[in-house]
CSV table of C-alpha atoms and ligand atoms in Angstrom, one decimal:
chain,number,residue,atom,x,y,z
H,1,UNK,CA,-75.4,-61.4,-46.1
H,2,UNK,CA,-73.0,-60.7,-49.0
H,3,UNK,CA,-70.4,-63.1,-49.9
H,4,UNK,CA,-66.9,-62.5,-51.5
H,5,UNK,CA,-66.0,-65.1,-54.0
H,6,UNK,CA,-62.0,-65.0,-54.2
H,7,UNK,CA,-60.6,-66.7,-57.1
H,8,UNK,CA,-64.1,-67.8,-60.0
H,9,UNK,CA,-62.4,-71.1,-61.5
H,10,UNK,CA,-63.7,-74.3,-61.3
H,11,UNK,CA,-65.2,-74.3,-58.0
H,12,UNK,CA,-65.4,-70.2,-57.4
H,13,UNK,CA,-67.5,-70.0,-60.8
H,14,UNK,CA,-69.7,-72.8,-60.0
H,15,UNK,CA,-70.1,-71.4,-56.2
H,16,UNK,CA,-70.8,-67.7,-57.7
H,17,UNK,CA,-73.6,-69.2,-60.2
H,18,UNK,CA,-75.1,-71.4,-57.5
H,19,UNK,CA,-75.6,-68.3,-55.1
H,20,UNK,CA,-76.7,-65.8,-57.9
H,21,UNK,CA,-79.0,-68.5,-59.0
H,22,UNK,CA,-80.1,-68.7,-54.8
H,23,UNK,CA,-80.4,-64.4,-54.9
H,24,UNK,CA,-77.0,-64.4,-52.9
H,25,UNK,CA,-75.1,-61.2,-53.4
H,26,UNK,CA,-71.9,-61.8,-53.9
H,27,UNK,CA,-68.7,-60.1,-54.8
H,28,UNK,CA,-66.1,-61.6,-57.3
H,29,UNK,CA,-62.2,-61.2,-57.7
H,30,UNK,CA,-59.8,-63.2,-59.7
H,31,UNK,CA,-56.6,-62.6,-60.0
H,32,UNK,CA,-57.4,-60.9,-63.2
H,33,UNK,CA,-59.4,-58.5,-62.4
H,34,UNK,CA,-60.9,-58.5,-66.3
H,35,UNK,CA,-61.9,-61.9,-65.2
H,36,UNK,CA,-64.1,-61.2,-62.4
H,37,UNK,CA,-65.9,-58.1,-63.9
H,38,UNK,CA,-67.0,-60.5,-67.1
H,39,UNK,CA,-68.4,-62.7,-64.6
H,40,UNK,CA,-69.8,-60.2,-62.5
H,41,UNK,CA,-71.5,-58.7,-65.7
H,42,UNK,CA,-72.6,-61.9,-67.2
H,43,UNK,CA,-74.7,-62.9,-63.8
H,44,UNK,CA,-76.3,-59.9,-63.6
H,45,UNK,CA,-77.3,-57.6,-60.2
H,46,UNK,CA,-76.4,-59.7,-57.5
H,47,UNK,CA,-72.9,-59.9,-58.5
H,48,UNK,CA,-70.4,-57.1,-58.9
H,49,UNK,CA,-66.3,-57.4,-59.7
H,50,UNK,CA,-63.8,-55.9,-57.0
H,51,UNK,CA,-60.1,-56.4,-56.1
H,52,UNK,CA,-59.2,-59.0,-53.5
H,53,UNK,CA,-59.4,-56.6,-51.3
H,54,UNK,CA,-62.2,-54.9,-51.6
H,55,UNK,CA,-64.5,-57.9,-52.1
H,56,UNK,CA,-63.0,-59.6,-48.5
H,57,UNK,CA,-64.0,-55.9,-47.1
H,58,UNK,CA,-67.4,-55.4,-48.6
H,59,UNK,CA,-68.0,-59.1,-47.5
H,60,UNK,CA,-69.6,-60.6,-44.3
H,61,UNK,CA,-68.6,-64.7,-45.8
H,62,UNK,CA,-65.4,-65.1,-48.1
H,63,UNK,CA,-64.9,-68.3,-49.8
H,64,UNK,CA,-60.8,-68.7,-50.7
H,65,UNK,CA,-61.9,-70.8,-54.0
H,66,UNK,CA,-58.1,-70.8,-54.5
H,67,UNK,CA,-55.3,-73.1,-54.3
H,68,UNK,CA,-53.6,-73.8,-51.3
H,69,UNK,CA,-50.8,-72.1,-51.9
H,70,UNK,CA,-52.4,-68.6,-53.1
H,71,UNK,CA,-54.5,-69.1,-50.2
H,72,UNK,CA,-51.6,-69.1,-47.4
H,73,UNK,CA,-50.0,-66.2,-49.4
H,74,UNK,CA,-53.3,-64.0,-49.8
H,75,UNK,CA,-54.1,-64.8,-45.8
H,76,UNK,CA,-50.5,-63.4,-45.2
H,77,UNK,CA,-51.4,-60.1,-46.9
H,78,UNK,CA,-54.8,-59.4,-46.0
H,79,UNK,CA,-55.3,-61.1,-42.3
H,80,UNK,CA,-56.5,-58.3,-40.8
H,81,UNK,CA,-59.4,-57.8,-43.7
H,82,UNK,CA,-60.3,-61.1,-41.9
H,83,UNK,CA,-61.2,-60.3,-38.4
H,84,UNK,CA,-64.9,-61.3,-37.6
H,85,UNK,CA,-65.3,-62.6,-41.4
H,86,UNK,CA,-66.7,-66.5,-41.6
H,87,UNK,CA,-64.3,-67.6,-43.5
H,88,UNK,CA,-64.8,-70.4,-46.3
H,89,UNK,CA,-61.8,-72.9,-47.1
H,90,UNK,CA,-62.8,-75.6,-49.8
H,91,UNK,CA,-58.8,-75.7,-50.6
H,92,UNK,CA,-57.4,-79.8,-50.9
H,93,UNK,CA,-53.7,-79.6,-49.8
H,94,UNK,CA,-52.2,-79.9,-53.7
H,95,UNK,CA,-50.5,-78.3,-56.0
H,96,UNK,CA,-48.4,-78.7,-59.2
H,97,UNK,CA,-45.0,-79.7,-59.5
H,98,UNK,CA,-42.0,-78.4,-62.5
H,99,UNK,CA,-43.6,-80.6,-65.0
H,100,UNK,CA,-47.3,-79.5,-64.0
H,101,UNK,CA,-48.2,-82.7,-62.5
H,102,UNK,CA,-50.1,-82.4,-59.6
H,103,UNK,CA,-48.9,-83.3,-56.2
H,104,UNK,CA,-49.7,-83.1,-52.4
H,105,UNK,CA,-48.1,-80.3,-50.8
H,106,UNK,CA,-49.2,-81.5,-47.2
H,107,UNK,CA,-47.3,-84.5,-45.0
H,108,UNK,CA,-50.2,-87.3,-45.3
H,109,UNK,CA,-51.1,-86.6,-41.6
H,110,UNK,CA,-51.6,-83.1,-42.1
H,111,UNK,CA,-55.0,-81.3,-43.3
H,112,UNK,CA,-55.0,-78.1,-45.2
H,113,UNK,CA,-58.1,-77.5,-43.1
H,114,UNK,CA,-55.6,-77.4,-40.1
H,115,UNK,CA,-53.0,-74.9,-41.9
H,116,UNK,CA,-55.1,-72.2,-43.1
H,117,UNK,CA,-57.1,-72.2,-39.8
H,118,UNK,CA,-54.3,-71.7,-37.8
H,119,UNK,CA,-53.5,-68.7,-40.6
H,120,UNK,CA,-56.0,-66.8,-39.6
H,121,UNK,CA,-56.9,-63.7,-37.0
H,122,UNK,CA,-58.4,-65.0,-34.2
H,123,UNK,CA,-62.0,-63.2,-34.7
H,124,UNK,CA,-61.9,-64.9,-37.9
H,125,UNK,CA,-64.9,-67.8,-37.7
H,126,UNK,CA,-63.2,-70.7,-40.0
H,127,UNK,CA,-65.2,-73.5,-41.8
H,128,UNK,CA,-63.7,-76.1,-44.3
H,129,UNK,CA,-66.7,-76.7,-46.8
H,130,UNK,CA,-67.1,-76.4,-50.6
H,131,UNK,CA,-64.8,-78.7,-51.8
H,132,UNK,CA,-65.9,-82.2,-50.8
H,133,UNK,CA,-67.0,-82.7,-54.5
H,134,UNK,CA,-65.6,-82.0,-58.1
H,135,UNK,CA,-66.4,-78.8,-59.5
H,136,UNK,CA,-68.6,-80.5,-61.8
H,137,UNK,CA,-70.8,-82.7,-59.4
H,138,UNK,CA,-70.6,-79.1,-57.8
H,139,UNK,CA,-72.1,-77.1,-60.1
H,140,UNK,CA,-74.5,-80.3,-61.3
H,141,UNK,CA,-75.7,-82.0,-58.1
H,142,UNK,CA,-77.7,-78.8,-56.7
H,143,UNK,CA,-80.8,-79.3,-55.9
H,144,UNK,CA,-81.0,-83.1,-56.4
H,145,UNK,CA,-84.7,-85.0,-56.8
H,146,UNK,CA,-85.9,-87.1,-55.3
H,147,UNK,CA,-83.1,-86.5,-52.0
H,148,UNK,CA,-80.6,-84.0,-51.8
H,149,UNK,CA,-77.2,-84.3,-52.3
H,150,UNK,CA,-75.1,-83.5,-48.9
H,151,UNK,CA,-72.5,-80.9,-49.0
H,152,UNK,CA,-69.7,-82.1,-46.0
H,153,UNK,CA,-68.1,-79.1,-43.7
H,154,UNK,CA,-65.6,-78.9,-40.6
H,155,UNK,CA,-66.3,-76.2,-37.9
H,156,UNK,CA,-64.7,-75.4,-34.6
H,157,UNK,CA,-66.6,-72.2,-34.5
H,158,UNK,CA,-70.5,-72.3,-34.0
H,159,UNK,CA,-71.3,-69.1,-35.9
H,160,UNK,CA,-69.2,-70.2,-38.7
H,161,UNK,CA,-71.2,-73.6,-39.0
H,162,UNK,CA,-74.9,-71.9,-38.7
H,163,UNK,CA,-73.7,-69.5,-41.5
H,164,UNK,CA,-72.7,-72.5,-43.5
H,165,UNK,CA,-75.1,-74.6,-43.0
H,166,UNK,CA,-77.5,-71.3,-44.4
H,167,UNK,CA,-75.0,-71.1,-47.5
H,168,UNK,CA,-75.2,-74.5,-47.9
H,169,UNK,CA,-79.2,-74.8,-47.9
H,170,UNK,CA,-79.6,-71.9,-50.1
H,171,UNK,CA,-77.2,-73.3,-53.3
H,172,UNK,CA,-79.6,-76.4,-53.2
H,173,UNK,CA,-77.5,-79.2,-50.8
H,174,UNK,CA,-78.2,-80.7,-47.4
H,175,UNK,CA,-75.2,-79.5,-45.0
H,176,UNK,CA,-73.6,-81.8,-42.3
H,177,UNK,CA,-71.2,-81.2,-39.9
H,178,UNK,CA,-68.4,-84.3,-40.0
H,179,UNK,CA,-66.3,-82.6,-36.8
H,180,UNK,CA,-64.1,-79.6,-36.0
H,181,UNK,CA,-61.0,-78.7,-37.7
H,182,UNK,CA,-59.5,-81.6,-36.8
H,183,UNK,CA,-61.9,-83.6,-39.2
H,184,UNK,CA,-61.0,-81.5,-42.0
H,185,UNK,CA,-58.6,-83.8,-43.7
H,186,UNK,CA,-61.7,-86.5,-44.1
H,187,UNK,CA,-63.4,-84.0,-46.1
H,188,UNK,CA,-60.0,-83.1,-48.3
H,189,UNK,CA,-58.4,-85.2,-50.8
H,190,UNK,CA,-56.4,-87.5,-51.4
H,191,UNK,CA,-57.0,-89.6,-48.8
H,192,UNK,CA,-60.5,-88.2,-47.3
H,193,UNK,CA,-62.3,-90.8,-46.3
H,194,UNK,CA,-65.7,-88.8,-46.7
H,195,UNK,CA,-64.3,-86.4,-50.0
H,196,UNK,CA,-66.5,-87.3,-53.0
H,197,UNK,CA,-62.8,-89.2,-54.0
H,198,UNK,CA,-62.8,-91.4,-51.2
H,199,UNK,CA,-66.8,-92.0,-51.7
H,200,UNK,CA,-66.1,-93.6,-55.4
H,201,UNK,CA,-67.6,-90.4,-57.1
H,202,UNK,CA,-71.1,-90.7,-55.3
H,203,UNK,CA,-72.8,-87.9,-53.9
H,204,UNK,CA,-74.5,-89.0,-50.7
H,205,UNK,CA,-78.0,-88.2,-49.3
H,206,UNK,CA,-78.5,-87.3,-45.2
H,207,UNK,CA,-79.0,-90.6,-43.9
H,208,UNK,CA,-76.2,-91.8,-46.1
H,209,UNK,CA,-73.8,-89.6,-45.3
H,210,UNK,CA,-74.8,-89.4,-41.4
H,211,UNK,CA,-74.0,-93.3,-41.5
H,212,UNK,CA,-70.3,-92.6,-43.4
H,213,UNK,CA,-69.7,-89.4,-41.0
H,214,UNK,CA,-70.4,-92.6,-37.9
H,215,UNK,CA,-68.4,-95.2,-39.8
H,216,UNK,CA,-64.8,-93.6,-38.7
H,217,UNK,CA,-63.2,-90.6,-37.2
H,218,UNK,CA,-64.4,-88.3,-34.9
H,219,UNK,CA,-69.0,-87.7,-33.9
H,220,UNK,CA,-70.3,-84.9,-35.6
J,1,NAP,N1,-61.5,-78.3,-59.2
J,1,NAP,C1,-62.1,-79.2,-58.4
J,1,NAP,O1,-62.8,-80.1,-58.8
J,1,NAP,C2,-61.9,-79.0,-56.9
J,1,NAP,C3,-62.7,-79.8,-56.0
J,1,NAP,C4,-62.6,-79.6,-54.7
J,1,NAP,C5,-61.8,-78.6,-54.1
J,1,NAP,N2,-61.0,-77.9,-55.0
J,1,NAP,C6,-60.1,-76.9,-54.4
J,1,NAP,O2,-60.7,-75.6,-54.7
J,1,NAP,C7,-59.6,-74.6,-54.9
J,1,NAP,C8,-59.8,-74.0,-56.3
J,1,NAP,O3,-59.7,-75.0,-57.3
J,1,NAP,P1,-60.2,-74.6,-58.8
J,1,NAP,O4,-60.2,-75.9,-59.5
J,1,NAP,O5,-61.5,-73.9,-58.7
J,1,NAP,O6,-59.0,-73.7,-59.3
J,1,NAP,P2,-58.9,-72.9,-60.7
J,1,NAP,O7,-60.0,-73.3,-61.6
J,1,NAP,O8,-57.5,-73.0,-61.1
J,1,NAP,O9,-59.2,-71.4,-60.2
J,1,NAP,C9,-58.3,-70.7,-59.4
J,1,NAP,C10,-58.8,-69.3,-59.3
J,1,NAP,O10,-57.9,-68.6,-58.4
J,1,NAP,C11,-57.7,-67.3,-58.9
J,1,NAP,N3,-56.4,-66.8,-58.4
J,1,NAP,C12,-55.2,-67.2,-58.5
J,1,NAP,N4,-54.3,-66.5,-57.9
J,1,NAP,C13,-55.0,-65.5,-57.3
J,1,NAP,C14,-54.6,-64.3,-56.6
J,1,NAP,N5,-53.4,-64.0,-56.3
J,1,NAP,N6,-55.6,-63.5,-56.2
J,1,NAP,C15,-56.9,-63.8,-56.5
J,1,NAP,N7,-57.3,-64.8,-57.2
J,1,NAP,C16,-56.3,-65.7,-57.6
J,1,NAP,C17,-57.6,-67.5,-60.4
J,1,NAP,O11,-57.7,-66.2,-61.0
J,1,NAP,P3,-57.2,-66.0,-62.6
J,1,NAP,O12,-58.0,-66.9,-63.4
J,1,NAP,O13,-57.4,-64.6,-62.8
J,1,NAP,O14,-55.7,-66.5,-62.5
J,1,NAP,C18,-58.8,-68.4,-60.6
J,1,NAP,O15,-60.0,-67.7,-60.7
J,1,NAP,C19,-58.3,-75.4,-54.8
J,1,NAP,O16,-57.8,-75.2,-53.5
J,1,NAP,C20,-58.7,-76.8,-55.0
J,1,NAP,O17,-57.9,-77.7,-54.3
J,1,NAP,C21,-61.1,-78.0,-56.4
């Protein structure tokens, strides 16, 4: 299974190290493409640089580890790269205001989970996961002794959530399902009651998130 990477910031960097680290290929594009070939070169043979486009069509999994906004405007361009991809939303609905503040972009009840699926090609297989934590609880909480730290998703689509839950396994984090699309927004923040925000910074192990997933919203 190769996995397109698109956008290697904060969380896209940290993803692309995790599954390098896990022998994941993956493929890498930035914006700047200069970006995503020094990347590509620095992580050695499982990793290789291409434009947008060519990593979502060399790719079986692409993670948009972009903002929102880039994501609904990439989406636009390349849905029909998309067809029968799983694809990978960690997106939070914010983005920046005139003065570079950052700001919600989303009415409160709304999830971005719930825009970009509804963006998408209807072969495409959707999940919201990788971005219940910050980057750097991300890149740091892998592999966590003596428990596991539990990576959150959303799913309507059952092959989308067994190739998840695979991803998820092999970057070092216990996956759990919270609900389908419509439970994205408790995985997003602000406001996400089960985003590593709205959990006071912790990281949470299985039976500690399974009780949180119980405590509101809808049964895994
Ligand atoms: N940071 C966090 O702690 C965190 C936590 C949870 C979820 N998230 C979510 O994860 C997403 C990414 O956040 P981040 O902090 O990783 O962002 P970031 O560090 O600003 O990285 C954004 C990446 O997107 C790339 N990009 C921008 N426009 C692009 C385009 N048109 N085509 C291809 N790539 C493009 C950038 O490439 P260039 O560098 O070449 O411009 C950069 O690699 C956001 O939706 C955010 O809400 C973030």
């Amino acid at each position: 299974m190769t996995t397109a990477i698109i956008g290697i910031g904060n969380i896209g960097g940290a993803l692309a190290r995790h599954f390098v680290g896990a022998d994941e290929p993956v493929v890498l594009a930035a914006k700047d493409e200069a970006k995503a070939e020094a990347l590509a070169n620095e992580l050695g043979p499982h990793a290789r640089a291409e434009s947008v486009e060519g990593a979502i069509a060399a790719a079986d999994v692409v993670v948009f580890a972009v903002w929102l906004d880039t994501m609904k405007e990439l989406i636009a361009k390349d849905a029909r790269l998309l067809d029968d991809k799983v694809v990978v939303d960690p997106s939070n609905p914010l983005g920046f205001d005139e003065n570079g503040q950052m700001i919600r972009t989303l009415p409160d009840d709304q999830s971005s989970g719930s825009v970009v699926a509804a963006l998408l090609p209807g072969s495409a297989h959707y999940v919201k996961a990788f971005g219940t934590l910050q980057a750097d609880s991300l890149a740091n909480g892998a592999n966590r002794k003596p428990r596991q730290a539990v990576l959150f998703y959303a799913t309507d689509d059952d092959a989308a959530a067994s190739t998840i839950e695979q991803l998820i396994r092999a970057v070092g984090f216990d996956p759990l399902k919270v609900g389908g699309v419509a439970a994205a927004g408790r995985i997003e923040m602000p406001g996400g009651d089960l985003h590593q925000f709205g959990l006071n910074g912790e990281l949470l192990d299985l039976d500690q998130a399974r009780a949180a997933v119980a405590s509101t919203g809808e049964p895994a």
